mmCIF file of C-alpha atoms in Angstrom:
data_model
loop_
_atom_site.group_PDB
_atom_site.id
_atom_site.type_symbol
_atom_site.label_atom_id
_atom_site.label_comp_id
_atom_site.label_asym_id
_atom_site.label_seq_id
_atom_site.Cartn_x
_atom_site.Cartn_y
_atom_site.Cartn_z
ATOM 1 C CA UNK K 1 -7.660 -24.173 -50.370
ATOM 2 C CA UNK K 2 -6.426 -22.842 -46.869
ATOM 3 C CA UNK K 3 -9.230 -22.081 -44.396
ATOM 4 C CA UNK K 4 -9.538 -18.339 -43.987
ATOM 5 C CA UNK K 5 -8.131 -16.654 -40.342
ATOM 6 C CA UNK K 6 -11.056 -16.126 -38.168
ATOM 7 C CA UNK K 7 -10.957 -13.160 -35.432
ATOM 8 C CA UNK K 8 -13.019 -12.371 -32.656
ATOM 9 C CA UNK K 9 -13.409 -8.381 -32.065
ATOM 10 C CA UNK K 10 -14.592 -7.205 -29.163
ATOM 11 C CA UNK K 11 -15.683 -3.996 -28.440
ATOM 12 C CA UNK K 12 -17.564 -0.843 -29.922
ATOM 13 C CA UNK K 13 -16.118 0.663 -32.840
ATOM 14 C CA UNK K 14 -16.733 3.453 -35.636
ATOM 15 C CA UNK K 15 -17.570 1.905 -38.991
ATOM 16 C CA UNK K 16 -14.065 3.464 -40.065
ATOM 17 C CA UNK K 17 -12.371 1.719 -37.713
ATOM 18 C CA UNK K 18 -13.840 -1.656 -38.497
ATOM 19 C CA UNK K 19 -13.130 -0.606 -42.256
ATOM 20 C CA UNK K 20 -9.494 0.210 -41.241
ATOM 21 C CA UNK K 21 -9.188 -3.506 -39.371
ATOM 22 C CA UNK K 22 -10.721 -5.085 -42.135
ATOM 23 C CA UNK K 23 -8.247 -3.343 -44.721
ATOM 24 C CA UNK K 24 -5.299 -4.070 -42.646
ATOM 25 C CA UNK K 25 -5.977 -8.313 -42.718
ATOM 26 C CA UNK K 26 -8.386 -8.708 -46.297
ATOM 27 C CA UNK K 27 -7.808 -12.247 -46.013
ATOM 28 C CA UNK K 28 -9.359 -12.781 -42.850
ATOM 29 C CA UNK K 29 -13.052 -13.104 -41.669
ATOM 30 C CA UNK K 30 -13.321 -10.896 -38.669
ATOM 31 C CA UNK K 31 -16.056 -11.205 -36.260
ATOM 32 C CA UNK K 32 -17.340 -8.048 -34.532
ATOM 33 C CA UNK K 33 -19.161 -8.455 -31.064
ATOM 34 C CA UNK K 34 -20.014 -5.575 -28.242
ATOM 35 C CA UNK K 35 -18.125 -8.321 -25.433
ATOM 36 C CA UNK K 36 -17.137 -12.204 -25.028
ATOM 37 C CA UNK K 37 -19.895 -13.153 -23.631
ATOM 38 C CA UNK K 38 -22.024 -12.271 -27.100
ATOM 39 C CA UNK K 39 -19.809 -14.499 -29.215
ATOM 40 C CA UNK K 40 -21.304 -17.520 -28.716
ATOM 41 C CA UNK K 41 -20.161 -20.707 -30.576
ATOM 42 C CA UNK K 42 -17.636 -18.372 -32.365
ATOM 43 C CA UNK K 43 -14.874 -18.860 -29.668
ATOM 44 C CA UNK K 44 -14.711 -22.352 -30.949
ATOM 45 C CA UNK K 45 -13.420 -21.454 -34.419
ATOM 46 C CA UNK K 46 -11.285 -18.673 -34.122
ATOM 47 C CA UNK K 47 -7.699 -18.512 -34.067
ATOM 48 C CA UNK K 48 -7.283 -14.704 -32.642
ATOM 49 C CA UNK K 49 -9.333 -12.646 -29.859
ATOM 50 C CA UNK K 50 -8.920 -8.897 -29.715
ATOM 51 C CA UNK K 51 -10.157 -8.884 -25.864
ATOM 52 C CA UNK K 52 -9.865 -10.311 -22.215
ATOM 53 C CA UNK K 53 -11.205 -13.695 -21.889
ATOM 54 C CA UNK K 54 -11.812 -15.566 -18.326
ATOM 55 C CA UNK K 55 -10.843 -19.469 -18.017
ATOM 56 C CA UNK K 56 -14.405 -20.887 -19.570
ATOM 57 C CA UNK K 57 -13.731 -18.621 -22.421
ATOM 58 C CA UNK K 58 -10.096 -19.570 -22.895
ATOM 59 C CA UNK K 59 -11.149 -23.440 -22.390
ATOM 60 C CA UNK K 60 -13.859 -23.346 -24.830
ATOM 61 C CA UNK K 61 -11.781 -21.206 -27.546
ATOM 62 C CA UNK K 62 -9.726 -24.497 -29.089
ATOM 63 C CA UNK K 63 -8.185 -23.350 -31.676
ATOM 64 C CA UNK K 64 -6.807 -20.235 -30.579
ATOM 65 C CA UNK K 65 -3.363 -19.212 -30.670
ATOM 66 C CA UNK K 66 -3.428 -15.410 -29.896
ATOM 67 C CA UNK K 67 -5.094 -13.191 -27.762
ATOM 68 C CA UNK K 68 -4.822 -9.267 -27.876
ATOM 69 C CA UNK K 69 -5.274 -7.057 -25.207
ATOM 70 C CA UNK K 70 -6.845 -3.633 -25.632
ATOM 71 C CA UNK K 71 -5.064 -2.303 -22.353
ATOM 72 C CA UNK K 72 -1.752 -1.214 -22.301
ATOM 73 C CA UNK K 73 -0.964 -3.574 -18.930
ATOM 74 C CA UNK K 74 -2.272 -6.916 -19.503
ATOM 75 C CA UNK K 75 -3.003 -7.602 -15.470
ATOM 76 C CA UNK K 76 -6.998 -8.902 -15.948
ATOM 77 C CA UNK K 77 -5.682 -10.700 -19.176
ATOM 78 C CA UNK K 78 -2.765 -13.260 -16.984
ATOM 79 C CA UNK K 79 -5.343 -15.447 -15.362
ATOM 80 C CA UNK K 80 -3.950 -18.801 -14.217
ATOM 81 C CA UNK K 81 -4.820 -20.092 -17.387
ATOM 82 C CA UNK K 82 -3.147 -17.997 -19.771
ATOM 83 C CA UNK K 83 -0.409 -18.067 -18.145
ATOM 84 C CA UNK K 84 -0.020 -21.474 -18.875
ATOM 85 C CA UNK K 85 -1.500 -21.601 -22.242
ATOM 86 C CA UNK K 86 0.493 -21.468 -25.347
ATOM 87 C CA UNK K 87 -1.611 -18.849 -26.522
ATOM 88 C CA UNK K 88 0.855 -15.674 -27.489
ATOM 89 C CA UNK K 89 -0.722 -12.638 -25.432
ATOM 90 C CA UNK K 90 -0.270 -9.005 -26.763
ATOM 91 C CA UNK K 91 -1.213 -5.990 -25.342
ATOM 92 C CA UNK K 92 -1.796 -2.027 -26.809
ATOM 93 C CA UNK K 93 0.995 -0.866 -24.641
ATOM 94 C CA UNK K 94 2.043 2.435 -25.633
ATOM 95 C CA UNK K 95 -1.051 3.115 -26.484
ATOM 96 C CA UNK K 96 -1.419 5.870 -23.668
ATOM 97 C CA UNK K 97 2.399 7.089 -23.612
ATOM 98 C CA UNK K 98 1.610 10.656 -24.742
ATOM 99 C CA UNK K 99 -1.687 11.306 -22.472
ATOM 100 C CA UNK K 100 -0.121 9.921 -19.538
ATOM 101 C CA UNK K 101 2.987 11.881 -20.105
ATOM 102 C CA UNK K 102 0.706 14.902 -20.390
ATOM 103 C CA UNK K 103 -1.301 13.926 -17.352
ATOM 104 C CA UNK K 104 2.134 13.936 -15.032
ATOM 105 C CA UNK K 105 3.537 16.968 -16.292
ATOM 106 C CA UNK K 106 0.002 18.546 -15.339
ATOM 107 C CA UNK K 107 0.065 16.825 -11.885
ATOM 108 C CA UNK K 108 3.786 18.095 -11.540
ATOM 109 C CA UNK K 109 2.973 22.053 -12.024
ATOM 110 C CA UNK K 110 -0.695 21.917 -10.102
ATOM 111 C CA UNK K 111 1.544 20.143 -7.163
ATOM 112 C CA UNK K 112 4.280 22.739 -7.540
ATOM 113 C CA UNK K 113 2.331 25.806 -7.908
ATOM 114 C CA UNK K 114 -0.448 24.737 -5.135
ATOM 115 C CA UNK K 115 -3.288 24.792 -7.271
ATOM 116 C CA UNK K 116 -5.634 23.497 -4.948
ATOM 117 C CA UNK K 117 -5.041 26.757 -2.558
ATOM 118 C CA UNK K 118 -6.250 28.665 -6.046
ATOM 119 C CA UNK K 119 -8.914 26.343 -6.306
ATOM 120 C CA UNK K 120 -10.146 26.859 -2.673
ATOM 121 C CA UNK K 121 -9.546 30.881 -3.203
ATOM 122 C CA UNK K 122 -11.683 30.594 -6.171
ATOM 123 C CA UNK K 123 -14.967 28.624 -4.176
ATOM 124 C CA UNK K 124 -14.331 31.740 -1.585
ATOM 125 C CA UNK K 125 -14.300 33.960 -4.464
ATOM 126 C CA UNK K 126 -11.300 35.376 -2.819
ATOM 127 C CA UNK K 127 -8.022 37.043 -4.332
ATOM 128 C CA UNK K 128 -5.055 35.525 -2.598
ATOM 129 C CA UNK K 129 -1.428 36.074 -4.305
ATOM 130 C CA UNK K 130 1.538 34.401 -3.248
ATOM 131 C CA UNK K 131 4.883 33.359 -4.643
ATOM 132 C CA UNK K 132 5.328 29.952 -5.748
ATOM 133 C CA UNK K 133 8.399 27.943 -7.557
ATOM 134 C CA UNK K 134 8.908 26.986 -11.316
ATOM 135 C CA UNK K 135 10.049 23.713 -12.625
ATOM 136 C CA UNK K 136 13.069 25.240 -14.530
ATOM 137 C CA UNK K 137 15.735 23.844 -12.918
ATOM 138 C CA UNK K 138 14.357 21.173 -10.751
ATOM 139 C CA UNK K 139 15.037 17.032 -11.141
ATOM 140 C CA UNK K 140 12.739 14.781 -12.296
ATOM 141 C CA UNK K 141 13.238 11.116 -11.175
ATOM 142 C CA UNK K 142 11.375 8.490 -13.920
ATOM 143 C CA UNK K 143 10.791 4.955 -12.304
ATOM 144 C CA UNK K 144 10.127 3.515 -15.641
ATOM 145 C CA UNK K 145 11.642 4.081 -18.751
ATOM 146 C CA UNK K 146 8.794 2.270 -20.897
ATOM 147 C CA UNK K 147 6.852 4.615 -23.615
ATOM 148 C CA UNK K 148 5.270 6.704 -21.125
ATOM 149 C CA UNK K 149 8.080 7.504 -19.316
ATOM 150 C CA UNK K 150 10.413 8.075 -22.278
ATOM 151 C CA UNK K 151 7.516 10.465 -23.505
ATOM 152 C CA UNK K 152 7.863 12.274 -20.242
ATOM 153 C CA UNK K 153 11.564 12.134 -20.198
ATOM 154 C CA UNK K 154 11.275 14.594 -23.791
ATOM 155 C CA UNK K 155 8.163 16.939 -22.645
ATOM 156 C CA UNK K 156 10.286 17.538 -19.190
ATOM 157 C CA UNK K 157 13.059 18.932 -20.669
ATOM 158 C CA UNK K 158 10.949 21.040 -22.401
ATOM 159 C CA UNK K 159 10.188 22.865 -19.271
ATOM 160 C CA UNK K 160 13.926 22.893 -18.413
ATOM 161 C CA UNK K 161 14.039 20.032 -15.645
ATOM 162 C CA UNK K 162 17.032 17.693 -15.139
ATOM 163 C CA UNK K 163 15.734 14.108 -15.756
ATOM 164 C CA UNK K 164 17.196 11.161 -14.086
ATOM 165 C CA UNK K 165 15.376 7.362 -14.612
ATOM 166 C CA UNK K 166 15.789 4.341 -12.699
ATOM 167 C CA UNK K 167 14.866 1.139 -15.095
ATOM 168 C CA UNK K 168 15.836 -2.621 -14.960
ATOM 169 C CA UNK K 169 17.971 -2.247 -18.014
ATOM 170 C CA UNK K 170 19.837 0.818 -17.302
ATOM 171 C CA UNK K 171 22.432 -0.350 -20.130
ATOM 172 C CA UNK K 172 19.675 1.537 -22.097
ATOM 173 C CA UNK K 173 19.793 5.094 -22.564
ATOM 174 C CA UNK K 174 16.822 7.160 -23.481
ATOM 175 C CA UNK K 175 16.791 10.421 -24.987
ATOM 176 C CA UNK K 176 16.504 13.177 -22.619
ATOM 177 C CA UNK K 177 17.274 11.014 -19.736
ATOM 178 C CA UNK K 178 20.770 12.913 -18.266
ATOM 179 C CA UNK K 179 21.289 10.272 -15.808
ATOM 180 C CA UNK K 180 20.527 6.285 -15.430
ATOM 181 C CA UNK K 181 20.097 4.542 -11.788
ATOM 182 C CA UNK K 182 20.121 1.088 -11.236
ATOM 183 C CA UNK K 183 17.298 -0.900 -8.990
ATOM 184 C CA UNK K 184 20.556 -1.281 -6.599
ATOM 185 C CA UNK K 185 20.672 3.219 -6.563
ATOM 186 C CA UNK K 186 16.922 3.076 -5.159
ATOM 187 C CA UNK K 187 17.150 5.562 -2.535
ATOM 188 C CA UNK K 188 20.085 7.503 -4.110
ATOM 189 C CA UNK K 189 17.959 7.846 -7.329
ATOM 190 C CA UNK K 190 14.932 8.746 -5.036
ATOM 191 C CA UNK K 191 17.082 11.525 -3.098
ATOM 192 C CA UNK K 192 18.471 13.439 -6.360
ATOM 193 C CA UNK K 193 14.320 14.139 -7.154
ATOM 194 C CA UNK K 194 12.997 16.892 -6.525
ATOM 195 C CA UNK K 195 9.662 14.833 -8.537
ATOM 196 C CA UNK K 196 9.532 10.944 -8.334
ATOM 197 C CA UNK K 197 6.854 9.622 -11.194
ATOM 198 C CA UNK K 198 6.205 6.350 -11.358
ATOM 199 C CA UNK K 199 5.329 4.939 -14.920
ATOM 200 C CA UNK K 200 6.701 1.266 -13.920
ATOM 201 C CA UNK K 201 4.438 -2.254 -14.457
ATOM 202 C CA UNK K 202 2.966 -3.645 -11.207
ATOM 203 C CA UNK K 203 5.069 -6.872 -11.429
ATOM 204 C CA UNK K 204 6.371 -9.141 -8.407
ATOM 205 C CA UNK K 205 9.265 -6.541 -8.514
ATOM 206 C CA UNK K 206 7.721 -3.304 -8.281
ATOM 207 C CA UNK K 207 4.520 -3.990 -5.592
ATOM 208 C CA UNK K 208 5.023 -2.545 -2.645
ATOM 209 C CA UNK K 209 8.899 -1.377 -3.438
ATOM 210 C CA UNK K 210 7.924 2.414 -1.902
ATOM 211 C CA UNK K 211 7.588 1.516 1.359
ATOM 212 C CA UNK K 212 8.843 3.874 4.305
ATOM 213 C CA UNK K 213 12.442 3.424 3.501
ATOM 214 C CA UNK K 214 11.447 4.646 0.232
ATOM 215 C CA UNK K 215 9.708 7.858 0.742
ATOM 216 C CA UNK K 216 11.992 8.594 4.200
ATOM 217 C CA UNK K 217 14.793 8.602 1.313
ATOM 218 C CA UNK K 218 13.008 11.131 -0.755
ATOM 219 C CA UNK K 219 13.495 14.905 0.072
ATOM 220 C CA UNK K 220 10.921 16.643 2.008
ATOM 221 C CA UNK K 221 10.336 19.198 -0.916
ATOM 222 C CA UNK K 222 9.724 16.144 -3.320
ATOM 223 C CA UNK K 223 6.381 15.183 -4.957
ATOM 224 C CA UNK K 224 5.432 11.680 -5.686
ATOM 225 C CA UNK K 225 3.069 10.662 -8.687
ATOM 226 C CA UNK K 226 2.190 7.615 -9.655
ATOM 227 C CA UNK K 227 0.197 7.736 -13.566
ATOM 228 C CA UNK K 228 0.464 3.304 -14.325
ATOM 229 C CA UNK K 229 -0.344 0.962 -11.613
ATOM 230 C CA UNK K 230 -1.663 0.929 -7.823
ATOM 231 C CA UNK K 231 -0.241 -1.098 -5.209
ATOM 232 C CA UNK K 232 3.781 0.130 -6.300
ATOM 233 C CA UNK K 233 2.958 1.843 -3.186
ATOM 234 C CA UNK K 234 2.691 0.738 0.126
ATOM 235 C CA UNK K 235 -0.492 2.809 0.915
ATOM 236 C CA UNK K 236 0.399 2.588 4.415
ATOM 237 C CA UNK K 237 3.709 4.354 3.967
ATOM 238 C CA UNK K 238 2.689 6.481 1.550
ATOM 239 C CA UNK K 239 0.076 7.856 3.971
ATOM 240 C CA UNK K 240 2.043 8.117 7.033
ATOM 241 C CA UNK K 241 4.879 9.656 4.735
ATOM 242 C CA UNK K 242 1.883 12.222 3.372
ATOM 243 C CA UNK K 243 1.105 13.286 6.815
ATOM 244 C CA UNK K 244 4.011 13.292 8.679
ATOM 245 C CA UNK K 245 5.590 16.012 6.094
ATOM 246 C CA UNK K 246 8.098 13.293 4.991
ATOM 247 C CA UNK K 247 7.441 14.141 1.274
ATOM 248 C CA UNK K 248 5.504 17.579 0.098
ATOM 249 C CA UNK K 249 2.700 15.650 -1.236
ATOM 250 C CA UNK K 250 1.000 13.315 -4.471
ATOM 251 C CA UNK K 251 -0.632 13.420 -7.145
ATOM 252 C CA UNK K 252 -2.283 10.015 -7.447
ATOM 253 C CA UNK K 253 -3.834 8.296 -11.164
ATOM 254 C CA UNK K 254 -3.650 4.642 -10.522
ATOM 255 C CA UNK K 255 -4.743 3.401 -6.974
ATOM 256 C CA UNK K 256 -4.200 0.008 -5.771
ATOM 257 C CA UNK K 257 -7.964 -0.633 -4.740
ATOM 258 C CA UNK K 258 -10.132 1.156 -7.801
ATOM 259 C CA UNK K 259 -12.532 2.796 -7.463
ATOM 260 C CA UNK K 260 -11.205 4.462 -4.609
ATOM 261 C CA UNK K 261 -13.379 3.830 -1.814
ATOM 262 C CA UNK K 262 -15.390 6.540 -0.126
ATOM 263 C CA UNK K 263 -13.796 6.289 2.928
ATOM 264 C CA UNK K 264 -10.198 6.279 2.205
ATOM 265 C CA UNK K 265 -7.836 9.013 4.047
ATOM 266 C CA UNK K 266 -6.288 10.394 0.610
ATOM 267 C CA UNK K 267 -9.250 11.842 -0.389
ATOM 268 C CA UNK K 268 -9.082 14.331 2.325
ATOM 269 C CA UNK K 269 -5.272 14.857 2.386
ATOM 270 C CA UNK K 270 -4.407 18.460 1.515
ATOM 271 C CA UNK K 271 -1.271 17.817 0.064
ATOM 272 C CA UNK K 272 -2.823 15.480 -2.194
ATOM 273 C CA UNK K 273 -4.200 15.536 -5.978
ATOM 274 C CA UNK K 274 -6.451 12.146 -6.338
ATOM 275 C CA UNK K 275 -7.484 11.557 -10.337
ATOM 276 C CA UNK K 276 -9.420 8.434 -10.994
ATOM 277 C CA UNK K 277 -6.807 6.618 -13.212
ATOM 278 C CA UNK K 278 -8.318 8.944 -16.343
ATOM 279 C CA UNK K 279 -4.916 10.024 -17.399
ATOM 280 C CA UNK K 280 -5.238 8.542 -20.812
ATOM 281 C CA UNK K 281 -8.444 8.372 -21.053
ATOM 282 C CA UNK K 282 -8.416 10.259 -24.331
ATOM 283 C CA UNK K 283 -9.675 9.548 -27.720
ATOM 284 C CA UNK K 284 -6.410 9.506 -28.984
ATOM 285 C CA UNK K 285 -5.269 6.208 -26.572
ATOM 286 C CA UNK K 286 -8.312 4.501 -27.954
ATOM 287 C CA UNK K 287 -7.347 4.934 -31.797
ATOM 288 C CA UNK K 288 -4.015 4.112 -31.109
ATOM 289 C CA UNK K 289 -4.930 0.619 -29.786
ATOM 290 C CA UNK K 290 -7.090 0.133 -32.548
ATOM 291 C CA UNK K 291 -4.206 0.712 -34.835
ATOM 292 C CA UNK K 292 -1.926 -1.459 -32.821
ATOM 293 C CA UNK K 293 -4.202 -3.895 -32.963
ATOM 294 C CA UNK K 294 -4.696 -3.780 -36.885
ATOM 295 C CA UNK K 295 -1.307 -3.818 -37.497
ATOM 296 C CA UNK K 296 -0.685 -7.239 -35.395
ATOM 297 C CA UNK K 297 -3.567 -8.611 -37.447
ATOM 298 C CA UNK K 298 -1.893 -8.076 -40.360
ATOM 299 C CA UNK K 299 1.047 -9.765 -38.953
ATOM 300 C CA UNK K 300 -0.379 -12.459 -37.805
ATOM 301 C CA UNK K 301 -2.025 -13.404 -40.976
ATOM 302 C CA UNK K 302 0.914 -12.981 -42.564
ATOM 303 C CA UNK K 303 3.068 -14.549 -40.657
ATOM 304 C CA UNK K 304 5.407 -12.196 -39.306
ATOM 305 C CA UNK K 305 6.056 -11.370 -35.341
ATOM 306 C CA UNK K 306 3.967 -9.818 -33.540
ATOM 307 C CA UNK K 307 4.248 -6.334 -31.775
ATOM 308 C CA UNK K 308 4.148 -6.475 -27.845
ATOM 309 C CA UNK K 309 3.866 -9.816 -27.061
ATOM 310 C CA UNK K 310 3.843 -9.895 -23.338
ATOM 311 C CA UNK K 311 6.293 -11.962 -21.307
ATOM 312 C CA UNK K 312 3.966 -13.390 -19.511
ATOM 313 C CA UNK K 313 6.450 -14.465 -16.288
ATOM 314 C CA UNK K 314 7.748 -10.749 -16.078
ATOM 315 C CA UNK K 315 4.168 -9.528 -16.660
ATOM 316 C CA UNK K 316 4.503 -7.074 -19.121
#
């Protein structure tokens, strides 16, 4: 008789979702602990790990030949070691498409309307009036056509935008996307938006690619956001660009040093929104990686390929 699949879980869970894991692979014995380091001796007999391990853990864990990721980029998860390993990674991307899609359009009409000068009015408890644009009729540039960004492609036009994308297979149109750039169109892309969001990977290709050539290509009237990764910025451009008047301003989720120190110069920057990468930090992100999850554990028991397996090279 086959030995049965054994899984490390880690994590907190409601008993329905351990129910709903546990229904989705019957045939496998699944182990649930709070984090790695409770599992003990158990990393020596499984063959799966829903969670990050470091190198002792992935030394120690000889059997294993998959590893999912609860976050939707697997940066923490591509150690040295694992990128070596044989080990198939996975990840719960997509998992945060529709909050983070939510989260930009939000940034995009509190940046266009000025809600900050409300917000000041308001601690003044004064009454202050003044005109302000729409987003009917204004062009969105997406640097990232992945789930979040496809997501955001579909809620923009709801709000009567143009929507252009820039993505490393433009070949590959997305719905509500009117026009596709190429990674060669940077700057022209960058000049047709009136908002540039970023929803791209941090991979050896997209650090640092807005740098001051970058942001002196956008339009003075343009917003930038970035909702997926720090560090796709050059901070230094971005804050000479911020208060030199090259762009209007940012709304900022994902920072390239997190938490955002105290003492950094965007948290006083008036043209600035700073979130602490929260955008999909909903309840709804964290069921859908549990049911990503337990449907690549059903898979894998089975047999069958798995659902976003990370390319470990391109890492994503």
């Amino acid at each position: 008789m086959p030995a049965r699949t054994s899984v490390l879980v880690t994590g907190n869970f409601s008993d329905a979702n351990m129910q709903l894991m546990r229904d989705a692979a019957p045939a496998a014995d699944l182990h649930f602990v709070g984090k790695v380091a409770d599992a003990g001796n158990l990393l020596e007999e499984v063959d799966a790990v829903a969670g990050t391990l470091k190198a002792p853990d992935l030394a120690k864990a000889s059997k294993l030949k998959w590893v999912h990721s609860w976050a939707a980029g697997p940066d923490n998860d591509l150690i040295p070691e694992m990128m070596v390993s044989p080990v198939v990674l996975t990840s719960s991307v997509g998992n945060g498409a529709i909050p983070l899609a939510e989260h930009s359009i939000g940034l995009m009409i509190m940046l266009n309307r000025d809600f900050p000068r409300w917000m000041r009015a308001q601690a003044d408890k004064r009454w202050e009036r003044f005109t302000h644009p729409e987003l009917k009729g204004l062009t969105l540039g997406i640097f990232g056509l992945g789930n979040s960004g496809s997501d955001l492609a579909l809620k923009a036009k709801a709000f009567h935008m143009r929507v252009v994308g820039l993505r490393r297979r433009p070949e590959l149109s997305v719905p509500g996307v009117d026009m596709m750039y190429t990674i060669a169109q940077f700057h022209d892309f960058l000049a047709e938006s009136d908002f540039v969001v970023v929803t791209a990977p941090a991979t050896a290709e997209t650090t640092g690619i807005f740098d001051e050539a970058a942001f002196r290509a956008m339009k003075k009237t343009a917003y930038w956001i970035c909702i997926s990764r720090g560090g796709i910025a050059d901070d230094a451009a971005l804050l000479k660009a911020l208060r030199e008047g090259w762009i209007a301003g940012a709304g900022i989720d994902a920072h390239s040093i997190e938490p955002l120190p105290s003492d950094s110069p965007f948290w006083d920057l008036p043209n600035v929104i700073i979130t602490p990468h929260n955008g999909a930090t909903t309840f709804g992100t964290a069921q859908r990686s549990v049911e990503i999850f337990a449907d690549n554990l059903k898979r894998f028991v089975d047999g069958e390929p798995l659902r976003n397996v990370v390319d470990k090279q391109a890492g994503y």
